[in-house]
Coordinates of C-alpha atoms and ligand atoms in Angstrom, one line a residue:
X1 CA -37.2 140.5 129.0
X2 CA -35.8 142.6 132.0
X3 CA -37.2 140.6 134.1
X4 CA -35.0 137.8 132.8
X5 CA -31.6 140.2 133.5
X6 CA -33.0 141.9 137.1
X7 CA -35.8 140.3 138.7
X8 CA -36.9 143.4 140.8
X9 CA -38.7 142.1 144.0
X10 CA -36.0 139.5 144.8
X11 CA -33.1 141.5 145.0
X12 CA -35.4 143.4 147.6
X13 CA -34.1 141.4 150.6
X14 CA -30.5 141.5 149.8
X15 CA -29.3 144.5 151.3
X16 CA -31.0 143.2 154.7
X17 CA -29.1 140.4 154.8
X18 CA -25.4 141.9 154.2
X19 CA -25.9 144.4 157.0
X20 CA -28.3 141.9 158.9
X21 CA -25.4 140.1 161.0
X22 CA -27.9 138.5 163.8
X23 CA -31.1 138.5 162.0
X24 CA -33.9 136.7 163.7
X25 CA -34.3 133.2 161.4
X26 CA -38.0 134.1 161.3
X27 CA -36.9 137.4 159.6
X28 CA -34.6 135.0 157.4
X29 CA -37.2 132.5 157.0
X30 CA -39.7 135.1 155.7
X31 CA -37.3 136.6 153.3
X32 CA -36.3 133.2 151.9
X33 CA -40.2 132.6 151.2
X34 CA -41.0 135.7 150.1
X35 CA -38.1 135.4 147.8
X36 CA -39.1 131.8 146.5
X37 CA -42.3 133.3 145.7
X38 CA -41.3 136.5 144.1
X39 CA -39.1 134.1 142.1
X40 CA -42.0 131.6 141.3
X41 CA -43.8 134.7 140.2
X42 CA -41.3 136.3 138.3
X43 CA -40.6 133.2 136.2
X44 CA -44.5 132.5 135.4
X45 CA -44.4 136.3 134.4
X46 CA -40.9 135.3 132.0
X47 CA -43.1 132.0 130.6
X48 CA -45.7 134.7 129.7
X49 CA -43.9 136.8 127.9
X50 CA -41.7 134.6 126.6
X51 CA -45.1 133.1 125.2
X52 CA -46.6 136.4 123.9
X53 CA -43.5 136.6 122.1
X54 CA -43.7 133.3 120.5
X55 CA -47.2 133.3 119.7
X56 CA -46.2 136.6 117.5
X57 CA -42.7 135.5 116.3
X58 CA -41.4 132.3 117.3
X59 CA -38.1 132.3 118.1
X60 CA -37.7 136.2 118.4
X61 CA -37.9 136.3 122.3
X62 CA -34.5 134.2 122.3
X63 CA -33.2 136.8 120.4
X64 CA -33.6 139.4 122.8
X65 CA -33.3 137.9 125.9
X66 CA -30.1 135.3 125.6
X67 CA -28.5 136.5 122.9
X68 CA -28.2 139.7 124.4
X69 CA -30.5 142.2 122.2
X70 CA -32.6 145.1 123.4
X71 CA -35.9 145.2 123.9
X72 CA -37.6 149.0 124.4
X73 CA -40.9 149.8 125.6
X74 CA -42.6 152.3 123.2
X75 CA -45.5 154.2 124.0
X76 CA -48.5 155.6 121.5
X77 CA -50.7 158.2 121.8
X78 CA -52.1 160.9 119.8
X79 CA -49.9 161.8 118.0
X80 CA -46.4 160.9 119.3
X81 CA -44.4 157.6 119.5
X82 CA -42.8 157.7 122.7
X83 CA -39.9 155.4 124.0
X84 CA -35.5 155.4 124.7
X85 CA -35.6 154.5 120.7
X86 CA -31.8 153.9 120.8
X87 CA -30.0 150.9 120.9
X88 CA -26.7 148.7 119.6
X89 CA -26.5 147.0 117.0
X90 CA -28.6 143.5 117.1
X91 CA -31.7 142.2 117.9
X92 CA -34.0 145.1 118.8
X93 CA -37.8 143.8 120.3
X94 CA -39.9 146.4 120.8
X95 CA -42.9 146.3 123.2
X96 CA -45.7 148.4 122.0
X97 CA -48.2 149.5 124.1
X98 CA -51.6 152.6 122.9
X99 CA -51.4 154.5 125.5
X100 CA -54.2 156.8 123.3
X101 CA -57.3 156.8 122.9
X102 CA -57.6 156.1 119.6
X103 CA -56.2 153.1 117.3
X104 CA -52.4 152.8 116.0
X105 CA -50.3 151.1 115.1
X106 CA -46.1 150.9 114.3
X107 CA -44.2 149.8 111.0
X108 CA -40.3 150.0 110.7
X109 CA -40.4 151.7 107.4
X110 CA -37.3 149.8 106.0
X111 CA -38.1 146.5 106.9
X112 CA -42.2 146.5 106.8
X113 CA -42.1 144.8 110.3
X114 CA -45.7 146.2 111.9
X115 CA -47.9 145.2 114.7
X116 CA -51.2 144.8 114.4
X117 CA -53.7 147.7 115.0
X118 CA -54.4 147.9 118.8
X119 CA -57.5 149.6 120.2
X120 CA -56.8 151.9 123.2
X121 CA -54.7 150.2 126.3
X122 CA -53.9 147.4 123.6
X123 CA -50.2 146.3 123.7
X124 CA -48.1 143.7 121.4
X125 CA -44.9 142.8 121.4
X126 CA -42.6 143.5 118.1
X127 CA -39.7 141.6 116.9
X128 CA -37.7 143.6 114.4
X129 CA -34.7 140.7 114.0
X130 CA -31.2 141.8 113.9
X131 CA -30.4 145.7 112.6
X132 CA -27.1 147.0 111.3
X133 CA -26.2 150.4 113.0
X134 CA -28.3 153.1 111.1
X135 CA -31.4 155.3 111.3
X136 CA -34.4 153.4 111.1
X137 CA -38.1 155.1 110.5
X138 CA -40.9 154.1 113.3
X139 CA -44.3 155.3 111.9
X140 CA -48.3 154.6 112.5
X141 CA -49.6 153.7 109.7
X142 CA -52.9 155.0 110.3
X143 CA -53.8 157.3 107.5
X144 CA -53.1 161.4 108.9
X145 CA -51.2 160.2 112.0
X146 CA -47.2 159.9 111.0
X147 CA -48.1 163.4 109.8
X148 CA -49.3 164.8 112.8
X149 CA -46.5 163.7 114.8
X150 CA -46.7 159.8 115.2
X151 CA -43.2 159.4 113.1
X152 CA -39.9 159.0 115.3
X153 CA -36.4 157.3 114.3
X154 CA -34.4 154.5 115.8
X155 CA -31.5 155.3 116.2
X156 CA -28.8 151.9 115.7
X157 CA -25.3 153.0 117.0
X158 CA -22.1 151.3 118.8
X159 CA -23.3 152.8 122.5
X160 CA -26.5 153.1 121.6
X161 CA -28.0 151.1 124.3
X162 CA -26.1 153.0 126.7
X163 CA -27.2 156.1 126.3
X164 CA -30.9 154.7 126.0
X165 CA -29.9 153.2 129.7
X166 CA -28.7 156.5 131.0
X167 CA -31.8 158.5 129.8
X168 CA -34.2 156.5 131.0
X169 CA -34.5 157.7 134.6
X170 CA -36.4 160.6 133.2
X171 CA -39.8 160.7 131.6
X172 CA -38.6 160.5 128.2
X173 CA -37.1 157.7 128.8
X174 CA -33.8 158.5 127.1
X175 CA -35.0 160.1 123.8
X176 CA -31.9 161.2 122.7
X177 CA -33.3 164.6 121.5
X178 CA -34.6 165.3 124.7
X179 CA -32.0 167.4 126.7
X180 CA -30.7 168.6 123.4
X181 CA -33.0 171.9 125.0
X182 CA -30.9 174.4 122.5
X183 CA -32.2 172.4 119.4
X184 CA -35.9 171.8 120.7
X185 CA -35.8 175.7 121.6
X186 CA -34.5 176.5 117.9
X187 CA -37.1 174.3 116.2
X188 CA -39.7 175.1 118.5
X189 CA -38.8 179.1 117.3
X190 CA -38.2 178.2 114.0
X191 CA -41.4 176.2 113.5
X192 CA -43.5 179.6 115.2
X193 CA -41.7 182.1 113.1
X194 CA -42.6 180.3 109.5
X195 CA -46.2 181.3 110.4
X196 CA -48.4 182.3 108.3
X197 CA -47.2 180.0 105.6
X198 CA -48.3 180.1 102.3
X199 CA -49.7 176.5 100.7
X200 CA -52.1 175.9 97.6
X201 CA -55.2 175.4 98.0
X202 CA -58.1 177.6 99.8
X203 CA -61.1 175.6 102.0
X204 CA -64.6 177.2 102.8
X205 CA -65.0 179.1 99.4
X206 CA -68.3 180.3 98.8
X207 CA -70.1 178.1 96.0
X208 CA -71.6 179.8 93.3
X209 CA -75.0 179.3 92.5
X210 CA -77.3 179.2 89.1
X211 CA -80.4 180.4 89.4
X212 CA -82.7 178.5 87.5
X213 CA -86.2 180.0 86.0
X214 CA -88.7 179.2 88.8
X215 CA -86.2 180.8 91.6
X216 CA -84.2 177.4 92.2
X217 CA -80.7 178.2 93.7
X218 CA -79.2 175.3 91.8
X219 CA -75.4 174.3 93.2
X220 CA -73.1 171.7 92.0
X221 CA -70.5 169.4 93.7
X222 CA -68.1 166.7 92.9
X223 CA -66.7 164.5 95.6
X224 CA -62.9 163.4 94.7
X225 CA -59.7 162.7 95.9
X226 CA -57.3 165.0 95.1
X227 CA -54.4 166.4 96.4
X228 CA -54.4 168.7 99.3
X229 CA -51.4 170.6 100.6
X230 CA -52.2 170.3 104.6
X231 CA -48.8 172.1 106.0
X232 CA -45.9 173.8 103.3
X233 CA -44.9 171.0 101.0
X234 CA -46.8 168.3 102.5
X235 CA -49.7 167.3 100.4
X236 CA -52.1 164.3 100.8
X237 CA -54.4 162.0 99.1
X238 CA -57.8 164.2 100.4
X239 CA -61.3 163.2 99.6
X240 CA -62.8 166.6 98.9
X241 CA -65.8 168.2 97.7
X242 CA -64.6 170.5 94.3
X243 CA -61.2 170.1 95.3
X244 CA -61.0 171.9 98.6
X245 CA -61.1 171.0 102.1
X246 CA -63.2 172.2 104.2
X247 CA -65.7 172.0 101.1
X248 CA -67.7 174.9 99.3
X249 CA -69.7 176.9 101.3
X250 CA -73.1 177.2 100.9
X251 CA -75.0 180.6 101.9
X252 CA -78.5 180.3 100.9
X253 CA -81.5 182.5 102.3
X254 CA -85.0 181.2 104.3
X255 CA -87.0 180.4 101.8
X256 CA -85.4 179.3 99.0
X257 CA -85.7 176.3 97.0
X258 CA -82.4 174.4 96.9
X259 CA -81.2 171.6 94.5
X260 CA -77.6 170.3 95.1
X261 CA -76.4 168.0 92.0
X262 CA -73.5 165.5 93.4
X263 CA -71.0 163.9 91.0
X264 CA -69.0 161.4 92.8
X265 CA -66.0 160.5 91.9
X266 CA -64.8 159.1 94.6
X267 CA -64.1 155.1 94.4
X268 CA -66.5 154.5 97.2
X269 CA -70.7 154.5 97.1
X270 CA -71.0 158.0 98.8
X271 CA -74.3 160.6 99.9
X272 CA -74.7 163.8 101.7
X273 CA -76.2 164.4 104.9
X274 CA -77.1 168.1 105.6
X275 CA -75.8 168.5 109.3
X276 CA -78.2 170.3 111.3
X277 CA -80.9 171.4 108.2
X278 CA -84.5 170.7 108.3
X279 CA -85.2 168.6 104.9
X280 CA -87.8 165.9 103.8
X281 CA -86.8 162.6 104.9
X282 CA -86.0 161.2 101.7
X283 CA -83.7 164.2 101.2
X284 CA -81.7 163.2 104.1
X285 CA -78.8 161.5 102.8
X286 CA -78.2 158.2 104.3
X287 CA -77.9 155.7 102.2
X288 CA -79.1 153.0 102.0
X289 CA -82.1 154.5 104.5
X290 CA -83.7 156.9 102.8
X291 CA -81.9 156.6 98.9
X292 CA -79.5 154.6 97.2
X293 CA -75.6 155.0 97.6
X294 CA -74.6 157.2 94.8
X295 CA -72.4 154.8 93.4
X296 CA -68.8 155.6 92.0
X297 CA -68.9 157.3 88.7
X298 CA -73.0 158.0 89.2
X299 CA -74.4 161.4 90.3
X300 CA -77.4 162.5 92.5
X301 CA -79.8 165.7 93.2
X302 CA -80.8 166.9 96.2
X303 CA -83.9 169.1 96.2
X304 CA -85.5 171.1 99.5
X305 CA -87.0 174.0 100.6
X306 CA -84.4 176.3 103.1
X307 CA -87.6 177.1 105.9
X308 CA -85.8 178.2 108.7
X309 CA -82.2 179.1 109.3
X310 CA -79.7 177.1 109.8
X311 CA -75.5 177.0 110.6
X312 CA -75.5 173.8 109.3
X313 CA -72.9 171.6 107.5
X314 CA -72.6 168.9 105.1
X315 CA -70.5 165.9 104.9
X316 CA -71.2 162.3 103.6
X317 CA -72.7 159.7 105.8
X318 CA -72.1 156.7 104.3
X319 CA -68.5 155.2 104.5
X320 CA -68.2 158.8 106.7
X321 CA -65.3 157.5 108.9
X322 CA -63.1 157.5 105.3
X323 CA -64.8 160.1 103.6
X324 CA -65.4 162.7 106.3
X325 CA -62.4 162.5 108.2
X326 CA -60.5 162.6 104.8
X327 CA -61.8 166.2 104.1
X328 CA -65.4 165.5 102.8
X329 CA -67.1 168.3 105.1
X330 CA -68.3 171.9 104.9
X331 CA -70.8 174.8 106.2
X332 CA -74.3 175.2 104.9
X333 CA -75.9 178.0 106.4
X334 CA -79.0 178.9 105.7
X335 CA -80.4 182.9 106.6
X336 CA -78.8 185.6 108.9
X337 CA -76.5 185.5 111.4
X338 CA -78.3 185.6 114.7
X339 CA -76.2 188.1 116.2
X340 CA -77.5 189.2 119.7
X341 CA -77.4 193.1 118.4
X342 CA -77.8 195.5 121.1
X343 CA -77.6 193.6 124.1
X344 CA -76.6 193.4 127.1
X345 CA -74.1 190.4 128.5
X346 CA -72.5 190.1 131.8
X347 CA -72.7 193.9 131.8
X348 CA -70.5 194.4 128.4
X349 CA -73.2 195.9 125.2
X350 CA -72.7 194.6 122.2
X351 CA -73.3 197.3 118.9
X352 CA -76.2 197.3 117.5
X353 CA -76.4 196.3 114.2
X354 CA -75.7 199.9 112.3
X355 CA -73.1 200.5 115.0
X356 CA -71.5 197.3 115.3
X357 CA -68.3 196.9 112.8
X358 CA -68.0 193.4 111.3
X359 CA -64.6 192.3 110.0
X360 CA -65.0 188.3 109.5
X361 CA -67.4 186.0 109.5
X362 CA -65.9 182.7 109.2
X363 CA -66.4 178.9 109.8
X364 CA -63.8 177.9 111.8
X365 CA -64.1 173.6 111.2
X366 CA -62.1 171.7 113.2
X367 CA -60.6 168.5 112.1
X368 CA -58.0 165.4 113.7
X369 CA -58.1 162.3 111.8
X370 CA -57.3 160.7 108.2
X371 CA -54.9 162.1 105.9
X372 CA -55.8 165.6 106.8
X373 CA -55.4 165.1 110.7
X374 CA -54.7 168.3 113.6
X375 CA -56.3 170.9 111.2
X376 CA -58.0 174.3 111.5
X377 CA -59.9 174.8 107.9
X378 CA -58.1 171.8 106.3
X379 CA -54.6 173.3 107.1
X380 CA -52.1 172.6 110.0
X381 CA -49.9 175.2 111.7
X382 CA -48.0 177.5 109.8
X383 CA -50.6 177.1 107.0
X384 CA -53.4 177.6 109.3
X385 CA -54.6 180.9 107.6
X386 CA -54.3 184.2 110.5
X387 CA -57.6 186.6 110.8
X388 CA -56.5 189.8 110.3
X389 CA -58.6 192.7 112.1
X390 CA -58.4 196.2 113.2
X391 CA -59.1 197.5 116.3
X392 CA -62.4 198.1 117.2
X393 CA -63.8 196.0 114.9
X394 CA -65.4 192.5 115.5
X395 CA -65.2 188.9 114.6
X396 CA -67.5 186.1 114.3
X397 CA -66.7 182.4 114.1
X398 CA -68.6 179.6 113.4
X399 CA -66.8 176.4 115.0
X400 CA -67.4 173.1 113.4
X401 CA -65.9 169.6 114.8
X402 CA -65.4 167.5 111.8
X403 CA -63.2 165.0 113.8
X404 CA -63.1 162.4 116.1
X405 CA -62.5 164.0 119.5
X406 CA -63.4 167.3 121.2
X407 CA -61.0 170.4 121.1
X408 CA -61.5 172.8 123.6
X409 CA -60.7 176.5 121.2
X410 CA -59.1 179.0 123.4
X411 CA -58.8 182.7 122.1
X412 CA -55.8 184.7 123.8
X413 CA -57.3 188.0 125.1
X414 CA -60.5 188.7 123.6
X415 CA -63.1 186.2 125.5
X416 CA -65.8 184.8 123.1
X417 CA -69.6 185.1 123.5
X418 CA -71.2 182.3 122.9
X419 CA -74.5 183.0 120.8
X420 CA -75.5 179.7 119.0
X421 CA -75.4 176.1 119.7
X422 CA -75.6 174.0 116.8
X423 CA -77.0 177.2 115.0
X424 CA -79.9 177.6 117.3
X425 CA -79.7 181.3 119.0
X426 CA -79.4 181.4 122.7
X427 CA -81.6 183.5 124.8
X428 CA -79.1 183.5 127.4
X429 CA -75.8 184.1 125.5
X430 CA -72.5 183.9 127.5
X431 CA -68.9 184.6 127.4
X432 CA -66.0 182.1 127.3
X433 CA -62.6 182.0 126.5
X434 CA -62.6 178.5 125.9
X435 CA -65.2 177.1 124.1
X436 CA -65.1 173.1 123.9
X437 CA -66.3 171.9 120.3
X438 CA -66.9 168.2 120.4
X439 CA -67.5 166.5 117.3
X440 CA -71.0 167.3 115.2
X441 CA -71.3 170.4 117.3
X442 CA -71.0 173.7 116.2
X443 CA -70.9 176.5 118.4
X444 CA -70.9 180.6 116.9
X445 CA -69.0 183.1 118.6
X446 CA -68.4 186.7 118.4
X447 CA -65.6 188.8 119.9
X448 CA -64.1 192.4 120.1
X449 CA -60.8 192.9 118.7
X450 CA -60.3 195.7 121.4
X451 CA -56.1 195.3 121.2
X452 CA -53.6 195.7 118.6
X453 CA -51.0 192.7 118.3
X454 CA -50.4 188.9 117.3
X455 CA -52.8 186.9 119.3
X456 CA -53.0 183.1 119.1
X457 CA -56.2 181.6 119.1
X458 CA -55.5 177.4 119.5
X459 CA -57.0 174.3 120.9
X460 CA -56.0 173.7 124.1
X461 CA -55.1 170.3 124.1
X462 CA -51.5 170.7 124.0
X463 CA -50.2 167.8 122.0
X464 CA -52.6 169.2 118.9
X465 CA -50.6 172.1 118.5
X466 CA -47.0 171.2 119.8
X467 CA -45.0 168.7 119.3
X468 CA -41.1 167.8 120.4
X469 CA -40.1 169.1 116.8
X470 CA -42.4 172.3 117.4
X471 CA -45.6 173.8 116.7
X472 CA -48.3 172.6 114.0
X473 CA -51.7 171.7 114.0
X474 CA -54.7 173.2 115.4
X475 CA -53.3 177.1 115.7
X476 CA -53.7 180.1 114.2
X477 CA -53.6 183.6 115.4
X478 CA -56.0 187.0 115.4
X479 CA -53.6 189.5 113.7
X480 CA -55.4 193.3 115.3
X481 CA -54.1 196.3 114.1
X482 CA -53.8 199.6 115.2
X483 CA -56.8 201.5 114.5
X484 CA -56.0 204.5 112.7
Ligands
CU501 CU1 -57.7 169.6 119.8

């Protein structure tokens, strides 16, 4: 509606003409049509919107443009909510535009006013009527992303739209927390110095196995949703396997027979697909292809020989976009850990295997979507869980992308070798210090711990580990201590 108040090209030629005494009348001429035409164009553009807005909400553009009411552009992406969110009191129209890449949406909280979901580049135009001054909640509802950052306020307030107005020659366009720089530095402190924080709930335990009479490892699992603390005092809705996220892991050896009993409990027909494990077809796990959706309430068992070795993982397949992304995942692994002992990479020797001092071994699965969203193991920054080491010693990891897009893990100090892809051993390992994990690949890594200290290990997509209110998401930190 802008346009309505400023049309920008026209004005153009004004200052021309007040300083133009004696201005050639072709000069004149040529303004005067240029300006009918940038007029013509503006007011097809002001039919257009003023038709978006009336094919959403009839009557809402006149609102905002006559009647004197705001209108603020608002930007989406993962995972923020962008815009000069301030305004008077009045008719506030929002125009929403997904600048992401993936697909959001925004409700006002107190009034349910939403627009629909839009796909990536997608923009619609939302009317939220007249608002009293007050604090107003702007959320996606997409399940996971208000809680990894795509939740802002609006703020309603006598001067409200002034201030919007005199931010919005920077980028934030007016945010009024924005130059507040002593609060963003506090919370941005604050939120770094609550880590490591404790929450309930522990992902990637080992699962216990019975051992049946002819040799059978026999495991059992029950897919539910249950509640999962993600980040200190927030807990979702999480569809987990035994209660945990990432799920149980299983550790079996080459060779053995393995029978996995599932009890779903989940309300949706679910299966298991073992990620990266050799197993007959009909053991594959996608329903309907090759068995029937385990049905709500009903349980299955899987049955296959471990013959070769595997880092593997296992997740559900069908209805995986809910289930999966919800926390339905975890490692299989399947024989030793192909550790290139005793060789010699980019002229640095790793131990051999007597010499070599192993601290951790741990899956390291990355997540960004559903209720669980920006998470390292099920848990988002301070609750990511630190590795603690000593000097000397070494780690491995075992990256797993579980989400929708890739994360790119970047270790402070200690560069990474890269050993396996998608549990297959490299005959030419190498080092990295950024390793990008995209999803349904798993890459394993071993590093030194050769210096004592606090040393962040993150994704290195910025906006999945900080936010405006401060850090979270998909950080933790190597904790090395002085060797004795
Ligand atoms: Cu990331």
């Amino acid at each position: 509606m802008t346009v309505l108040d400023d049309p920008p090209a026209s004005s153009a030629p004004a200052p021309k003409k007040s300083d133009g005494n004696g201005a050639p009348i072709g000069t004149l001429l040529f303004f005067g049509m240029a300006g009918l035409l940038v007029l013509l164009v503006a007011a097809v553009a002001v039919i257009g919107v003023v038709g978006l807005f009336q094919d959403d909400d009839g009557g809402s553009g006149d609102g905002a443009g006559a009647g004197g009411g705001a209108t603020i552009s608002v930007a989406l992406s993962e995972f923020a909510i962008d815009g000069a969110l301030s305004a008077d009191p009045g008719a506030i129209t929002l125009n929403v535009s997904n600048d992401g890449s993936q697909q959001h949406d925004l409700e006002l909280r107190e009034t349910g006013a939403k627009t629909p979901l839009l796909s990536s580049g997608e923009s619609a135009t939302l009317a939220l009527g007249e608002l009293d001054a007050g604090s107003y909640e702007l959320y996606c509802t997409v399940p996971g992303h208000a809680e990894s950052g795509m939740s802002t306020n609006l703020e309603v307030a006598a001067g409200g739209g002034e201030a919007a107005a005199s931010g919005a020659d920077d980028d934030h366009e007016g945010d009024p927390n924005y130059w507040n720089t002593e609060e963003m530095d506090r919370k941005m402190t604050e939120s770094m110095l609550a880590y490591p924080a404790a929450t309930e709930g522990l992902g990637n335990e080992l699962l216990e196995y019975e051992l049946m009479p002819d040799g059978t490892k026999q495991f059992e699992l029950t897919a539910a949703i249950t509640k999962w603390e993600v980040s200190p005092g927030e807990f979702v809705d999480a569809w987990t396997y035994n209660g945990i996220v990432p799920g149980p892991q299983i550790k079996v050896d080459v060779g053995d027979n393995v029978r996995v009993i599932l009890h779903n409990e989940t309300p949706l027909g679910t299966d298991i697909h073992w990620h990266g494990i050799d197993t007959p077809n009909d053991q594959d796990g996608v329903a309907p292809f090759t068995q029937d959706p385990i049905k709500s309430g009903e349980s299955f068992t899987y049955e296959f020989l471990a013959d070769a070795p595997s880092i593997g993982m296992y997740h559900a397949h069908f209805h995986s976009q809910i289930s999966v992304l919800n926390g339905m995942f975890a490692a299989f692994i399947i024989g030793d850990n192909p550790i290139p002992y005793g060789e010699t990479i980019s002229g640095v020797t790793i131990p051999t295997e007597e010499e070599l001092d192993l601290a951790v071994e741990i899956p390291m699965v990355l997540n960004d979507a559903g209720v669980i969203g920006l998470t390292l193991n099920g848990k988002s920054f301070p609750a990511t869980e630190p590795v603690v080491m000593k000097q000397g010693q070494w780690g491995v990891a075992h990256y797993y992308n579980e989400g929708l897009t890739p994360h790119p893990m970047h270790m402070h100090q200690f560069p990474q070798l890269v050993y396996a892809k998608d549990g297959i051993p490299l005959d030419h390992p190498y080092w990295a210090d950024t390793i990008n994990v995209a999803p349904g690949e798993r890459y394993s890594v071993l590093w030194p711990a050769e210096d004592p200290g606090v040393w962040v290990w993150h994704c290195h997509i910025l906006t999945h580990v900080e936010s405006e209110e401060g850090m979270f998401g998909m950080v933790t930190a190597v904790i090395v201590e002085e060797a004795e």
